[in-house]
mmCIF file of C-alpha atoms and ligand atoms in Angstrom:
data_model
loop_
_atom_site.group_PDB
_atom_site.id
_atom_site.type_symbol
_atom_site.label_atom_id
_atom_site.label_comp_id
_atom_site.label_asym_id
_atom_site.label_seq_id
_atom_site.Cartn_x
_atom_site.Cartn_y
_atom_site.Cartn_z
ATOM 1 C CA MET O 1 -22.118 -0.465 4.801
ATOM 2 C CA ARG O 2 -21.611 -3.811 3.139
ATOM 3 C CA LEU O 3 -18.180 -3.308 1.597
ATOM 4 C CA LEU O 4 -16.387 -5.333 -1.044
ATOM 5 C CA VAL O 5 -12.707 -5.465 -0.071
ATOM 6 C CA THR O 6 -10.002 -6.891 -2.337
ATOM 7 C CA GLY O 7 -6.740 -7.863 -0.672
ATOM 8 C CA ALA O 8 -8.450 -8.292 2.714
ATOM 9 C CA SER O 9 -6.197 -11.299 3.383
ATOM 10 C CA GLY O 10 -3.005 -9.288 2.749
ATOM 11 C CA TRP O 11 -0.671 -7.492 5.147
ATOM 12 C CA ILE O 12 -2.560 -4.202 5.139
ATOM 13 C CA GLY O 13 -5.982 -5.752 4.530
ATOM 14 C CA ARG O 14 -5.815 -7.882 7.657
ATOM 15 C CA HIS O 15 -5.296 -4.690 9.696
ATOM 16 C CA VAL O 16 -7.998 -2.750 7.838
ATOM 17 C CA VAL O 17 -10.710 -5.393 8.358
ATOM 18 C CA PRO O 18 -10.928 -4.967 12.177
ATOM 19 C CA GLU O 19 -11.111 -1.187 11.696
ATOM 20 C CA LEU O 20 -14.047 -1.598 9.309
ATOM 21 C CA HIS O 21 -15.801 -4.062 11.621
ATOM 22 C CA ALA O 22 -15.323 -1.733 14.609
ATOM 23 C CA ALA O 23 -16.963 1.048 12.585
ATOM 24 C CA GLY O 24 -19.978 -1.201 11.976
ATOM 25 C CA HIS O 25 -19.273 -2.268 8.394
ATOM 26 C CA GLN O 26 -19.798 -5.735 6.946
ATOM 27 C CA VAL O 27 -16.936 -6.973 4.790
ATOM 28 C CA VAL O 28 -17.080 -9.229 1.744
ATOM 29 C CA GLY O 29 -13.541 -10.213 0.762
ATOM 30 C CA LEU O 30 -12.256 -11.433 -2.593
ATOM 31 C CA ALA O 31 -10.423 -14.745 -2.038
ATOM 32 C CA ARG O 32 -8.365 -16.363 -4.766
ATOM 33 C CA SER O 33 -7.511 -19.518 -2.808
ATOM 34 C CA THR O 34 -9.005 -21.808 -0.200
ATOM 35 C CA ALA O 35 -6.357 -20.694 2.285
ATOM 36 C CA SER O 36 -7.285 -17.033 1.793
ATOM 37 C CA ALA O 37 -11.005 -17.832 2.072
ATOM 38 C CA GLN O 38 -10.368 -19.654 5.352
ATOM 39 C CA ALA O 39 -8.292 -16.773 6.708
ATOM 40 C CA LEU O 40 -11.056 -14.331 5.782
ATOM 41 C CA THR O 41 -13.766 -16.447 7.396
ATOM 42 C CA ALA O 42 -11.692 -16.648 10.591
ATOM 43 C CA ALA O 43 -11.480 -12.829 10.526
ATOM 44 C CA GLY O 44 -15.272 -12.493 10.253
ATOM 45 C CA VAL O 45 -15.180 -11.658 6.536
ATOM 46 C CA GLU O 46 -17.584 -13.217 4.026
ATOM 47 C CA PRO O 47 -15.324 -14.722 1.336
ATOM 48 C CA LEU O 48 -16.128 -14.237 -2.333
ATOM 49 C CA THR O 49 -14.261 -16.857 -4.346
ATOM 50 C CA GLY O 50 -12.521 -15.309 -7.337
ATOM 51 C CA ASP O 51 -9.484 -13.710 -8.877
ATOM 52 C CA LEU O 52 -8.744 -10.073 -9.620
ATOM 53 C CA SER O 53 -8.553 -10.965 -13.301
ATOM 54 C CA ASN O 54 -12.280 -11.863 -13.381
ATOM 55 C CA THR O 55 -13.666 -8.414 -14.150
ATOM 56 C CA ASP O 56 -17.224 -9.682 -14.654
ATOM 57 C CA LEU O 57 -17.202 -11.028 -11.115
ATOM 58 C CA LEU O 58 -15.730 -7.765 -9.801
ATOM 59 C CA ARG O 59 -18.404 -5.728 -11.598
ATOM 60 C CA THR O 60 -21.252 -7.809 -10.170
ATOM 61 C CA ALA O 61 -19.807 -7.862 -6.664
ATOM 62 C CA ALA O 62 -19.251 -4.096 -6.718
ATOM 63 C CA THR O 63 -22.802 -3.480 -7.929
ATOM 64 C CA ASP O 64 -24.109 -5.607 -5.043
ATOM 65 C CA SER O 65 -22.017 -3.688 -2.484
ATOM 66 C CA ASP O 66 -22.340 -0.299 -0.795
ATOM 67 C CA GLY O 67 -18.768 0.503 -1.758
ATOM 68 C CA VAL O 68 -15.408 -0.968 -2.707
ATOM 69 C CA LEU O 69 -11.997 -0.892 -1.026
ATOM 70 C CA HIS O 70 -9.359 -2.143 -3.453
ATOM 71 C CA LEU O 71 -6.135 -3.298 -1.762
ATOM 72 C CA ALA O 72 -5.218 -6.374 -3.821
ATOM 73 C CA TYR O 73 -2.150 -6.222 -6.016
ATOM 74 C CA GLY O 74 0.051 -8.863 -7.625
ATOM 75 C CA HIS O 75 3.430 -8.368 -5.952
ATOM 76 C CA ASP O 76 5.372 -10.843 -8.069
ATOM 77 C CA PHE O 77 7.650 -8.205 -9.570
ATOM 78 C CA SER O 78 8.835 -10.567 -12.306
ATOM 79 C CA ARG O 79 5.261 -10.170 -13.651
ATOM 80 C CA PHE O 80 5.046 -6.431 -13.139
ATOM 81 C CA ALA O 81 3.385 -5.622 -16.480
ATOM 82 C CA GLU O 82 0.681 -8.207 -15.863
ATOM 83 C CA ALA O 83 -0.006 -6.824 -12.370
ATOM 84 C CA MET O 84 -0.272 -3.266 -13.702
ATOM 85 C CA ALA O 85 -2.716 -4.290 -16.440
ATOM 86 C CA GLN O 86 -4.781 -6.380 -14.037
ATOM 87 C CA ASP O 87 -4.982 -3.512 -11.565
ATOM 88 C CA ALA O 88 -6.071 -1.024 -14.224
ATOM 89 C CA ALA O 89 -8.744 -3.415 -15.549
ATOM 90 C CA ALA O 90 -10.073 -4.130 -12.049
ATOM 91 C CA VAL O 91 -10.365 -0.440 -11.202
ATOM 92 C CA THR O 92 -12.102 0.243 -14.524
ATOM 93 C CA ALA O 93 -14.611 -2.519 -13.718
ATOM 94 C CA PHE O 94 -15.278 -1.068 -10.259
ATOM 95 C CA GLY O 95 -15.742 2.404 -11.718
ATOM 96 C CA GLU O 96 -18.243 1.147 -14.298
ATOM 97 C CA ALA O 97 -20.198 -0.758 -11.650
ATOM 98 C CA LEU O 98 -20.390 2.182 -9.248
ATOM 99 C CA ALA O 99 -21.016 4.972 -11.801
ATOM 100 C CA GLY O 100 -23.977 7.143 -10.849
ATOM 101 C CA SER O 101 -24.278 5.599 -7.376
ATOM 102 C CA GLY O 102 -22.300 8.059 -5.231
ATOM 103 C CA LYS O 103 -20.765 5.036 -3.505
ATOM 104 C CA PRO O 104 -17.123 4.979 -2.380
ATOM 105 C CA LEU O 105 -14.311 3.431 -4.396
ATOM 106 C CA VAL O 106 -11.165 3.652 -2.274
ATOM 107 C CA ILE O 107 -7.887 2.353 -3.684
ATOM 108 C CA ALA O 108 -4.363 1.885 -2.367
ATOM 109 C CA SER O 109 -1.566 3.567 -4.287
ATOM 110 C CA GLY O 110 1.971 4.796 -3.620
ATOM 111 C CA THR O 111 3.387 8.167 -2.628
ATOM 112 C CA PRO O 112 5.055 9.692 -5.710
ATOM 113 C CA ALA O 113 8.811 10.220 -5.944
ATOM 114 C CA VAL O 114 9.680 13.912 -6.106
ATOM 115 C CA PRO O 115 13.458 13.838 -5.520
ATOM 116 C CA GLY O 116 14.719 16.642 -3.309
ATOM 117 C CA ALA O 117 11.270 17.634 -2.065
ATOM 118 C CA LEU O 118 8.534 16.266 0.174
ATOM 119 C CA ALA O 119 5.853 14.796 -2.102
ATOM 120 C CA THR O 120 2.432 16.128 -1.181
ATOM 121 C CA GLU O 121 -1.102 15.038 -1.925
ATOM 122 C CA SER O 122 -1.116 17.419 -4.931
ATOM 123 C CA ASP O 123 1.940 15.900 -6.628
ATOM 124 C CA TRP O 124 1.457 13.388 -9.419
ATOM 125 C CA VAL O 125 3.738 11.025 -11.322
ATOM 126 C CA THR O 126 1.782 9.553 -14.215
ATOM 127 C CA GLU O 127 4.394 9.060 -16.929
ATOM 128 C CA GLY O 128 6.151 5.854 -17.941
ATOM 129 C CA ILE O 129 6.313 2.596 -16.001
ATOM 130 C CA THR O 130 6.754 4.282 -12.630
ATOM 131 C CA GLY O 131 3.609 6.298 -13.345
ATOM 132 C CA ALA O 132 1.380 3.258 -13.937
ATOM 133 C CA ARG O 133 -0.209 3.369 -10.504
ATOM 134 C CA GLY O 134 -0.451 7.144 -10.710
ATOM 135 C CA ARG O 135 -2.516 6.823 -13.887
ATOM 136 C CA VAL O 136 -4.911 4.390 -12.199
ATOM 137 C CA ALA O 137 -5.152 6.721 -9.204
ATOM 138 C CA ARG O 138 -5.872 9.676 -11.474
ATOM 139 C CA ALA O 139 -8.704 7.715 -13.087
ATOM 140 C CA VAL O 140 -10.182 7.050 -9.632
ATOM 141 C CA VAL O 141 -10.042 10.742 -8.729
ATOM 142 C CA ASP O 142 -11.717 11.573 -12.058
ATOM 143 C CA LEU O 143 -14.572 9.174 -11.253
ATOM 144 C CA ALA O 144 -16.019 11.992 -9.142
ATOM 145 C CA GLU O 145 -17.379 13.323 -12.468
ATOM 146 C CA GLN O 146 -19.397 10.103 -12.784
ATOM 147 C CA ASP O 147 -20.827 10.329 -9.281
ATOM 148 C CA VAL O 148 -18.453 7.807 -7.748
ATOM 149 C CA ARG O 149 -16.774 8.784 -4.468
ATOM 150 C CA GLY O 150 -13.310 7.916 -5.745
ATOM 151 C CA VAL O 151 -10.604 8.228 -3.051
ATOM 152 C CA VAL O 152 -6.893 7.379 -3.298
ATOM 153 C CA VAL O 153 -4.843 6.429 -0.236
ATOM 154 C CA ARG O 154 -1.160 6.684 -1.088
ATOM 155 C CA LEU O 155 1.178 4.541 0.959
ATOM 156 C CA PRO O 156 4.889 5.114 1.530
ATOM 157 C CA ARG O 157 7.621 2.562 0.618
ATOM 158 C CA SER O 158 7.272 0.749 3.929
ATOM 159 C CA VAL O 159 4.033 -0.002 5.757
ATOM 160 C CA HIS O 160 5.685 -1.628 8.737
ATOM 161 C CA GLY O 161 4.952 -3.499 11.944
ATOM 162 C CA ALA O 162 5.266 -6.920 13.547
ATOM 163 C CA GLY O 163 4.678 -9.545 10.875
ATOM 164 C CA ASP O 164 5.545 -7.300 7.886
ATOM 165 C CA TYR O 165 6.942 -9.313 4.958
ATOM 166 C CA GLY O 166 7.340 -6.356 2.562
ATOM 167 C CA PHE O 167 10.360 -4.419 1.336
ATOM 168 C CA ILE O 168 12.155 -4.111 4.706
ATOM 169 C CA ALA O 169 11.868 -7.868 5.244
ATOM 170 C CA TRP O 170 13.240 -8.354 1.716
ATOM 171 C CA LEU O 171 16.163 -6.048 2.525
ATOM 172 C CA ALA O 172 16.908 -8.082 5.643
ATOM 173 C CA GLN O 173 16.989 -11.236 3.532
ATOM 174 C CA ILE O 174 19.239 -9.627 0.882
ATOM 175 C CA ALA O 175 21.580 -8.379 3.624
ATOM 176 C CA GLU O 176 21.810 -11.803 5.200
ATOM 177 C CA GLN O 177 22.624 -13.430 1.860
ATOM 178 C CA ALA O 178 25.334 -10.853 1.113
ATOM 179 C CA GLY O 179 26.745 -10.624 4.646
ATOM 180 C CA LEU O 180 26.362 -6.871 4.273
ATOM 181 C CA SER O 181 23.390 -4.581 4.887
ATOM 182 C CA GLY O 182 23.779 -2.488 1.781
ATOM 183 C CA TYR O 183 22.580 0.797 0.380
ATOM 184 C CA PRO O 184 23.341 2.347 -3.015
ATOM 185 C CA GLY O 185 25.655 5.344 -3.369
ATOM 186 C CA ASP O 186 26.094 7.398 -0.205
ATOM 187 C CA GLY O 187 22.740 6.195 1.130
ATOM 188 C CA SER O 188 21.308 9.680 1.485
ATOM 189 C CA ALA O 189 18.158 8.953 -0.551
ATOM 190 C CA ARG O 190 15.122 9.053 1.742
ATOM 191 C CA TRP O 191 12.224 6.612 2.079
ATOM 192 C CA PRO O 192 8.940 7.482 3.770
ATOM 193 C CA ALA O 193 7.171 4.960 6.013
ATOM 194 C CA VAL O 194 4.062 4.439 8.140
ATOM 195 C CA HIS O 195 3.009 1.999 10.823
ATOM 196 C CA VAL O 196 0.429 -0.471 9.537
ATOM 197 C CA THR O 197 -2.139 0.417 12.228
ATOM 198 C CA ASP O 198 -1.985 4.095 11.251
ATOM 199 C CA ALA O 199 -2.461 3.187 7.583
ATOM 200 C CA ALA O 200 -5.423 0.956 8.479
ATOM 201 C CA ARG O 201 -7.106 3.774 10.394
ATOM 202 C CA LEU O 202 -6.722 6.081 7.413
ATOM 203 C CA PHE O 203 -8.349 3.564 5.056
ATOM 204 C CA ARG O 204 -11.360 3.419 7.396
ATOM 205 C CA LEU O 205 -11.626 7.212 7.395
ATOM 206 C CA ALA O 206 -11.268 7.249 3.603
ATOM 207 C CA VAL O 207 -14.226 4.891 3.290
ATOM 208 C CA ASP O 208 -16.382 6.759 5.794
ATOM 209 C CA VAL O 209 -15.743 10.451 5.322
ATOM 210 C CA ALA O 210 -13.357 11.389 2.488
ATOM 211 C CA ALA O 211 -14.915 13.546 -0.224
ATOM 212 C CA PRO O 212 -15.025 12.485 -3.901
ATOM 213 C CA GLY O 213 -11.668 12.947 -5.623
ATOM 214 C CA THR O 214 -9.590 13.123 -2.427
ATOM 215 C CA VAL O 215 -5.947 12.004 -2.388
ATOM 216 C CA LEU O 216 -4.637 11.020 1.036
ATOM 217 C CA HIS O 217 -1.090 10.349 2.231
ATOM 218 C CA ALA O 218 -0.638 7.720 4.944
ATOM 219 C CA VAL O 219 2.757 9.034 5.991
ATOM 220 C CA GLY O 220 4.359 8.664 9.417
ATOM 221 C CA ASP O 221 8.122 8.983 8.860
ATOM 222 C CA GLN O 222 8.506 11.560 6.090
ATOM 223 C CA GLY O 223 11.901 10.371 4.912
ATOM 224 C CA ILE O 224 14.540 8.149 6.487
ATOM 225 C CA GLU O 225 17.899 7.976 4.737
ATOM 226 C CA VAL O 226 18.318 4.483 3.337
ATOM 227 C CA ARG O 227 21.754 4.186 4.985
ATOM 228 C CA GLU O 228 20.001 4.609 8.362
ATOM 229 C CA ILE O 229 17.596 1.813 7.461
ATOM 230 C CA ALA O 230 20.499 -0.399 6.355
ATOM 231 C CA SER O 231 22.449 0.411 9.496
ATOM 232 C CA ALA O 232 19.489 -0.388 11.788
ATOM 233 C CA LEU O 233 18.955 -3.701 9.982
ATOM 234 C CA GLY O 234 22.687 -4.476 10.138
ATOM 235 C CA GLU O 235 22.741 -3.913 13.887
ATOM 236 C CA ARG O 236 19.881 -6.351 14.445
ATOM 237 C CA LEU O 237 21.280 -8.939 12.056
ATOM 238 C CA GLY O 238 24.837 -8.683 13.364
ATOM 239 C CA LEU O 239 26.080 -7.512 9.973
ATOM 240 C CA PRO O 240 28.100 -4.508 8.815
ATOM 241 C CA SER O 241 26.331 -1.922 6.694
ATOM 242 C CA GLY O 242 27.864 -0.155 3.744
ATOM 243 C CA THR O 243 27.544 0.876 0.152
ATOM 244 C CA ARG O 244 26.744 -1.607 -2.637
ATOM 245 C CA SER O 245 25.781 -0.982 -6.219
ATOM 246 C CA ALA O 246 22.047 -0.813 -6.910
ATOM 247 C CA GLU O 247 22.513 -3.764 -9.313
ATOM 248 C CA GLU O 248 24.053 -5.909 -6.565
ATOM 249 C CA ILE O 249 21.175 -5.144 -4.219
ATOM 250 C CA GLY O 250 18.778 -6.141 -6.992
ATOM 251 C CA PHE O 251 15.212 -4.997 -7.632
ATOM 252 C CA LEU O 252 15.082 -2.862 -4.488
ATOM 253 C CA GLY O 253 18.467 -1.273 -5.206
ATOM 254 C CA GLY O 254 17.083 1.008 -7.904
ATOM 255 C CA MET O 255 14.242 2.042 -5.638
ATOM 256 C CA MET O 256 16.625 2.743 -2.738
ATOM 257 C CA ALA O 257 18.653 5.049 -4.981
ATOM 258 C CA VAL O 258 15.726 7.418 -5.544
ATOM 259 C CA ASP O 259 15.134 10.170 -3.015
ATOM 260 C CA GLN O 260 11.387 10.055 -2.359
ATOM 261 C CA PRO O 261 10.345 11.642 0.947
ATOM 262 C CA ALA O 262 6.670 12.405 1.384
ATOM 263 C CA SER O 263 4.430 14.453 3.623
ATOM 264 C CA GLY O 264 1.007 13.618 5.028
ATOM 265 C CA ALA O 265 0.446 17.106 6.413
ATOM 266 C CA GLY O 266 -2.474 17.772 4.058
ATOM 267 C CA THR O 267 -4.145 14.534 5.119
ATOM 268 C CA GLU O 268 -3.601 15.248 8.819
ATOM 269 C CA ALA O 269 -5.233 18.660 8.434
ATOM 270 C CA LEU O 270 -8.098 17.387 6.286
ATOM 271 C CA LEU O 271 -9.229 14.349 8.258
ATOM 272 C CA ASP O 272 -7.772 14.915 11.719
ATOM 273 C CA TRP O 273 -5.805 11.700 11.198
ATOM 274 C CA HIS O 274 -2.492 11.587 13.016
ATOM 275 C CA PRO O 275 0.013 8.739 13.018
ATOM 276 C CA THR O 276 0.620 7.378 16.528
ATOM 277 C CA GLY O 277 2.413 4.080 15.873
ATOM 278 C CA PRO O 278 6.161 3.552 16.225
ATOM 279 C CA GLY O 279 8.459 4.696 13.442
ATOM 280 C CA LEU O 280 10.267 2.345 11.080
ATOM 281 C CA LEU O 281 13.645 2.509 12.866
ATOM 282 C CA ALA O 282 11.924 1.725 16.188
ATOM 283 C CA ASP O 283 10.193 -1.273 14.609
ATOM 284 C CA ILE O 284 13.505 -2.540 13.218
ATOM 285 C CA ALA O 285 15.146 -2.029 16.639
ATOM 286 C CA ALA O 286 12.242 -3.924 18.239
ATOM 287 C CA GLY O 287 13.268 -6.993 16.240
ATOM 288 C CA HIS O 288 10.329 -7.167 13.825
ATOM 289 C CA TYR O 289 12.725 -7.795 10.932
ATOM 290 C CA ASP O 290 15.061 -10.253 12.668
ATOM 291 C CA ARG O 291 15.639 -13.455 10.759
HETATM 292 N N1 NAP W 301 3.025 -3.099 2.275
HETATM 293 C C1 NAP W 301 3.586 -1.965 1.867
HETATM 294 O O1 NAP W 301 4.617 -1.562 2.428
HETATM 295 C C2 NAP W 301 2.969 -1.165 0.737
HETATM 296 C C3 NAP W 301 3.616 0.019 0.359
HETATM 297 C C4 NAP W 301 3.068 0.776 -0.682
HETATM 298 C C5 NAP W 301 1.911 0.351 -1.314
HETATM 299 N N2 NAP W 301 1.309 -0.821 -0.927
HETATM 300 C C6 NAP W 301 0.075 -1.224 -1.613
HETATM 301 O O2 NAP W 301 -0.967 -1.488 -0.665
HETATM 302 C C7 NAP W 301 -1.815 -2.526 -1.156
HETATM 303 C C8 NAP W 301 -1.877 -3.659 -0.157
HETATM 304 O O3 NAP W 301 -0.557 -4.150 0.016
HETATM 305 P P1 NAP W 301 -0.182 -5.344 1.003
HETATM 306 O O4 NAP W 301 1.153 -5.009 1.557
HETATM 307 O O5 NAP W 301 -1.296 -5.635 1.933
HETATM 308 O O6 NAP W 301 0.001 -6.527 -0.039
HETATM 309 P P2 NAP W 301 0.076 -8.117 0.207
HETATM 310 O O7 NAP W 301 0.344 -8.424 1.648
HETATM 311 O O8 NAP W 301 0.988 -8.663 -0.814
HETATM 312 O O9 NAP W 301 -1.399 -8.604 -0.099
HETATM 313 C C9 NAP W 301 -1.898 -8.590 -1.404
HETATM 314 C C10 NAP W 301 -3.342 -8.991 -1.353
HETATM 315 O O10 NAP W 301 -3.824 -9.017 -2.701
HETATM 316 C C11 NAP W 301 -4.392 -10.295 -2.954
HETATM 317 N N3 NAP W 301 -4.191 -10.622 -4.364
HETATM 318 C C12 NAP W 301 -3.043 -10.533 -5.078
HETATM 319 N N4 NAP W 301 -3.252 -10.932 -6.337
HETATM 320 C C13 NAP W 301 -4.557 -11.277 -6.418
HETATM 321 C C14 NAP W 301 -5.368 -11.784 -7.465
HETATM 322 N N5 NAP W 301 -4.874 -12.019 -8.679
HETATM 323 N N6 NAP W 301 -6.673 -12.041 -7.199
HETATM 324 C C15 NAP W 301 -7.186 -11.821 -5.960
HETATM 325 N N7 NAP W 301 -6.464 -11.332 -4.923
HETATM 326 C C16 NAP W 301 -5.163 -11.076 -5.163
HETATM 327 C C17 NAP W 301 -3.640 -11.245 -2.040
HETATM 328 O O11 NAP W 301 -4.376 -12.426 -1.870
HETATM 329 P P3 NAP W 301 -3.746 -13.750 -1.191
HETATM 330 O O12 NAP W 301 -3.958 -13.591 0.283
HETATM 331 O O13 NAP W 301 -4.523 -14.867 -1.777
HETATM 332 O O14 NAP W 301 -2.289 -13.791 -1.576
HETATM 333 C C18 NAP W 301 -3.563 -10.399 -0.778
HETATM 334 O O15 NAP W 301 -4.786 -10.402 -0.094
HETATM 335 C C19 NAP W 301 -1.233 -2.916 -2.518
HETATM 336 O O16 NAP W 301 -1.850 -2.154 -3.524
HETATM 337 C C20 NAP W 301 0.224 -2.515 -2.369
HETATM 338 O O17 NAP W 301 0.892 -2.363 -3.614
HETATM 339 C C21 NAP W 301 1.817 -1.569 0.082
#
């Protein structure tokens, strides 16, 4: 297939592209800058110059493709509302372009927080601000009614590996600045995680074989207590770990206070996908988050 991929230059995208190539797909990648276009070209991706906000461009490019994999997201959390609106508009444009075609529209989303229980593929959080991505995901699942093979791949809080600059790298930076690797409360809230290569393999399967309306969970570690994450980071950084208020930790503090373990058992059974990469604590111990 000739696939349109947004976010192909990102952390997860750069691991998904080789998977798609190995499966025989051609990749056209949205590139919002010259640097991203150059990185895509070097990775064997045909760059399409443009921004996620240009929905006309997205519609045309999706129509010209055999399917869309949407990984791009604005991660400047000071502009959260803008990113949410842009994401919803982009997915609407893709849905309109692919309606009636039977082609795949695969999007990245997040595992829902169901405190005290393992979130499964059947759980949904669609209310309020935290439900914004859930609402977009629900719309993608519902596209099955319009003959679009809408598939949602939910990712846990950390998609980790060597070179990761996401939340765990942010926590390492916050710890270094504070001289303390902190966690809110007693640190018993749990975060799920997956190795980036396992997530990439699942995106490829989602594109190739997942049925319309499928929700998949790319989960390796089901739930690691945040105090264990803080302690592992502290050990590598030569810092003590201990409790701090969520406010002191900042943006991630609130997220670390919410128990949100997740299961990928349904996905493993459905697609014979099984995570094989190292766990998050092993990746921290291997020095991938050293500063
Ligand atoms: N990494 C994780 O731990 C994690 C966990 C849960 C969910 N997710 C989700 O998984 C998806 C991929 O995440 P990631 O970690 O790969 O993110 P990332 O490394 O921040 O990459 C984001 C990608 O989106 C592109 N992008 C952002 N804004 C854009 C815009 N306005 N126009 C065009 N392209 C734009 C970026 O392009 P540039 O290269 O030009 O910057 C980059 O390719 C996202 O939906 C993310 O929210 C990730």
